[in-house]
Amino acid sequence: MIYNTEKIFYLKESIPHTWLFPQLSAAIHHGGAGTTHTILRYGLPTLIIPFGADQPFNADRVFIHRLGPKGIPTRQINASNLSNALADLLHNYPIYRQNAQKIGPSIEQEDGLRQCINLIEQQLKQ
């Protein structure tokens, strides 16, 4: 599943979030809706490195709600920005973790599929 070249690890196949995220203390990712939702469902602080679509919005929400450091757009990432964000994540980890753990149970109780179906049905009735 995983092979490496020196210090770089490559995944040859996908790893289910439901297996991976419970193994983590925090996550650094692109900020897609599904990944962000699942990470917060598991109560994990997160650093988002957005590159498009809804990802900058998700990064802002994470930062505003103190669930992780301010996101770094990919076009602005460099060693200094990344090390500062990681230092922030480590320094404020207890706050980020506490906030993420508060939101996790409410996310877990959501029935997103049912809500989506209801919205579509309402639109079709109009």
C-alpha atoms as a printed R data frame, in Angstrom:
    type eleno elety resid chain resno       x      y      z
1   ATOM     1    CA   MET     A     1   0.000  0.000  0.000
2   ATOM     2    CA   ILE     A     2   2.806  2.437  0.896
3   ATOM     3    CA   TYR     A     3   6.307  2.604 -0.509
4   ATOM     4    CA   ASN     A     4   8.990  5.187  0.050
5   ATOM     5    CA   THR     A     5  11.940  6.811 -1.593
6   ATOM     6    CA   GLU     A     6  14.227  8.251  1.056
7   ATOM     7    CA   LYS     A     7  11.862 10.394  3.174
8   ATOM     8    CA   ILE     A     8   8.958 10.650  0.729
9   ATOM     9    CA   PHE     A     9   6.069  8.233  1.130
10  ATOM    10    CA   TYR     A    10   3.738  7.401 -1.748
11  ATOM    11    CA   LEU     A    11   0.328  5.820 -1.434
12  ATOM    12    CA   LYS     A    12  -0.324  3.274 -4.145
13  ATOM    13    CA   GLU     A    13  -4.002  3.013 -3.240
14  ATOM    14    CA   SER     A    14  -6.433  5.098 -1.252
15  ATOM    15    CA   ILE     A    15  -6.768  4.757  2.495
16  ATOM    16    CA   PRO     A    16 -10.280  5.192  3.935
17  ATOM    17    CA   HIS     A    17 -10.679  8.339  6.027
18  ATOM    18    CA   THR     A    18 -12.602  6.283  8.574
19  ATOM    19    CA   TRP     A    19  -9.440  4.250  9.208
20  ATOM    20    CA   LEU     A    20  -6.858  7.021  8.807
21  ATOM    21    CA   PHE     A    21  -8.262  9.936 10.788
22  ATOM    22    CA   PRO     A    22  -8.655  8.155 14.146
23  ATOM    23    CA   GLN     A    23  -4.878  7.495 13.957
24  ATOM    24    CA   LEU     A    24  -4.076 11.239 13.782
25  ATOM    25    CA   SER     A    25  -3.625 14.065 16.269
26  ATOM    26    CA   ALA     A    26  -4.161 16.738 13.592
27  ATOM    27    CA   ALA     A    27  -4.332 16.942  9.801
28  ATOM    28    CA   ILE     A    28  -2.878 19.057  7.001
29  ATOM    29    CA   HIS     A    29  -4.887 18.874  3.786
30  ATOM    30    CA   HIS     A    30  -6.359 20.694  0.774
31  ATOM    31    CA   GLY     A    31  -9.596 21.724  2.500
32  ATOM    32    CA   GLY     A    32 -12.169 19.978  0.352
33  ATOM    33    CA   ALA     A    33 -15.621 19.808  1.921
34  ATOM    34    CA   GLY     A    34 -15.576 16.047  2.474
35  ATOM    35    CA   THR     A    35 -12.103 15.935  3.989
36  ATOM    36    CA   THR     A    36 -12.722 18.971  6.204
37  ATOM    37    CA   HIS     A    37 -16.077 17.594  7.350
38  ATOM    38    CA   THR     A    38 -14.638 14.182  8.193
39  ATOM    39    CA   ILE     A    39 -11.590 15.574 10.001
40  ATOM    40    CA   LEU     A    40 -13.806 17.757 12.176
41  ATOM    41    CA   ARG     A    41 -16.186 14.856 12.728
42  ATOM    42    CA   TYR     A    42 -13.242 13.091 14.373
43  ATOM    43    CA   GLY     A    43 -12.476 16.184 16.469
44  ATOM    44    CA   LEU     A    44  -9.097 16.892 14.881
45  ATOM    45    CA   PRO     A    45  -7.446 20.296 14.540
46  ATOM    46    CA   THR     A    46  -6.600 21.023 10.931
47  ATOM    47    CA   LEU     A    47  -4.358 23.162  8.755
48  ATOM    48    CA   ILE     A    48  -5.753 23.759  5.294
49  ATOM    49    CA   ILE     A    49  -3.633 24.490  2.229
50  ATOM    50    CA   PRO     A    50  -6.348 25.409 -0.302
51  ATOM    51    CA   PHE     A    51  -5.856 25.576 -4.044
52  ATOM    52    CA   GLY     A    52  -9.352 26.278 -5.405
53  ATOM    53    CA   ALA     A    53 -13.144 25.926 -5.397
54  ATOM    54    CA   ASP     A    54 -14.630 25.888 -1.866
55  ATOM    55    CA   GLN     A    55 -11.292 25.237 -0.175
56  ATOM    56    CA   PRO     A    56 -10.383 28.884  0.702
57  ATOM    57    CA   PHE     A    57 -13.859 29.316  2.225
58  ATOM    58    CA   ASN     A    58 -13.393 26.152  4.304
59  ATOM    59    CA   ALA     A    59  -9.936 27.324  5.406
60  ATOM    60    CA   ASP     A    60 -11.411 30.642  6.558
61  ATOM    61    CA   ARG     A    61 -14.184 28.882  8.511
62  ATOM    62    CA   VAL     A    62 -11.632 26.642 10.246
63  ATOM    63    CA   PHE     A    63  -9.564 29.684 11.232
64  ATOM    64    CA   ILE     A    64 -12.528 31.865 12.285
65  ATOM    65    CA   HIS     A    65 -13.915 29.114 14.514
66  ATOM    66    CA   ARG     A    66 -10.484 28.384 16.041
67  ATOM    67    CA   LEU     A    67 -10.325 24.835 14.693
68  ATOM    68    CA   GLY     A    68  -6.854 25.367 13.250
69  ATOM    69    CA   PRO     A    69  -4.361 27.970 12.018
70  ATOM    70    CA   LYS     A    70  -5.004 30.363  9.143
71  ATOM    71    CA   GLY     A    71  -4.865 28.452  5.877
72  ATOM    72    CA   ILE     A    72  -2.042 29.000  3.407
73  ATOM    73    CA   PRO     A    73  -3.040 29.185 -0.270
74  ATOM    74    CA   THR     A    74  -0.803 26.941 -2.366
75  ATOM    75    CA   ARG     A    75   0.525 29.902 -4.367
76  ATOM    76    CA   GLN     A    76   1.760 31.486 -1.106
77  ATOM    77    CA   ILE     A    77   3.252 28.432  0.542
78  ATOM    78    CA   ASN     A    78   6.932 28.475  1.416
79  ATOM    79    CA   ALA     A    79   9.089 27.104  4.221
80  ATOM    80    CA   SER     A    80   8.553 30.165  6.411
81  ATOM    81    CA   ASN     A    81   4.742 30.249  6.050
82  ATOM    82    CA   LEU     A    82   4.450 26.522  6.608
83  ATOM    83    CA   SER     A    83   6.747 26.483  9.645
84  ATOM    84    CA   ASN     A    84   4.826 29.433 11.160
85  ATOM    85    CA   ALA     A    85   1.500 27.662 10.608
86  ATOM    86    CA   LEU     A    86   2.855 24.447 12.136
87  ATOM    87    CA   ALA     A    87   4.187 26.412 15.127
88  ATOM    88    CA   ASP     A    88   0.718 27.960 15.518
89  ATOM    89    CA   LEU     A    89  -0.889 24.512 15.302
90  ATOM    90    CA   LEU     A    90   1.407 23.155 18.007
91  ATOM    91    CA   HIS     A    91   1.229 26.218 20.259
92  ATOM    92    CA   ASN     A    92  -2.574 26.491 20.098
93  ATOM    93    CA   TYR     A    93  -3.212 22.757 19.818
94  ATOM    94    CA   PRO     A    94  -5.209 22.492 23.090
95  ATOM    95    CA   ILE     A    95  -7.631 25.232 21.981
96  ATOM    96    CA   TYR     A    96  -7.967 23.887 18.437
97  ATOM    97    CA   ARG     A    97  -8.463 20.347 19.717
98  ATOM    98    CA   GLN     A    98 -11.066 21.399 22.291
99  ATOM    99    CA   ASN     A    99 -13.039 23.352 19.681
100 ATOM   100    CA   ALA     A   100 -12.818 20.531 17.135
101 ATOM   101    CA   GLN     A   101 -13.983 18.013 19.728
102 ATOM   102    CA   LYS     A   102 -16.973 20.224 20.541
103 ATOM   103    CA   ILE     A   103 -18.113 20.349 16.920
104 ATOM   104    CA   GLY     A   104 -17.407 16.677 16.148
105 ATOM   105    CA   PRO     A   105 -20.519 15.162 17.791
106 ATOM   106    CA   SER     A   106 -22.893 17.584 16.062
107 ATOM   107    CA   ILE     A   107 -21.345 16.736 12.689
108 ATOM   108    CA   GLU     A   108 -21.626 13.031 13.446
109 ATOM   109    CA   GLN     A   109 -25.357 13.410 14.153
110 ATOM   110    CA   GLU     A   110 -26.053 15.164 10.842
111 ATOM   111    CA   ASP     A   111 -27.976 13.221  8.272
112 ATOM   112    CA   GLY     A   112 -26.598 14.983  5.224
113 ATOM   113    CA   LEU     A   113 -28.057 12.533  2.737
114 ATOM   114    CA   ARG     A   114 -31.577 12.909  4.148
115 ATOM   115    CA   GLN     A   115 -31.259 16.712  4.200
116 ATOM   116    CA   CYS     A   116 -30.061 16.723  0.596
117 ATOM   117    CA   ILE     A   117 -32.949 14.516 -0.524
118 ATOM   118    CA   ASN     A   118 -35.428 16.780  1.273
119 ATOM   119    CA   LEU     A   119 -34.013 19.892 -0.405
120 ATOM   120    CA   ILE     A   120 -34.141 18.296 -3.853
121 ATOM   121    CA   GLU     A   121 -37.705 17.111 -3.302
122 ATOM   122    CA   GLN     A   122 -38.753 20.590 -2.161
123 ATOM   123    CA   GLN     A   123 -37.245 22.133 -5.292
124 ATOM   124    CA   LEU     A   124 -38.951 19.598 -7.552
125 ATOM   125    CA   LYS     A   125 -42.341 20.359 -5.983
126 ATOM   126    CA   GLN     A   126 -42.048 24.062 -6.843
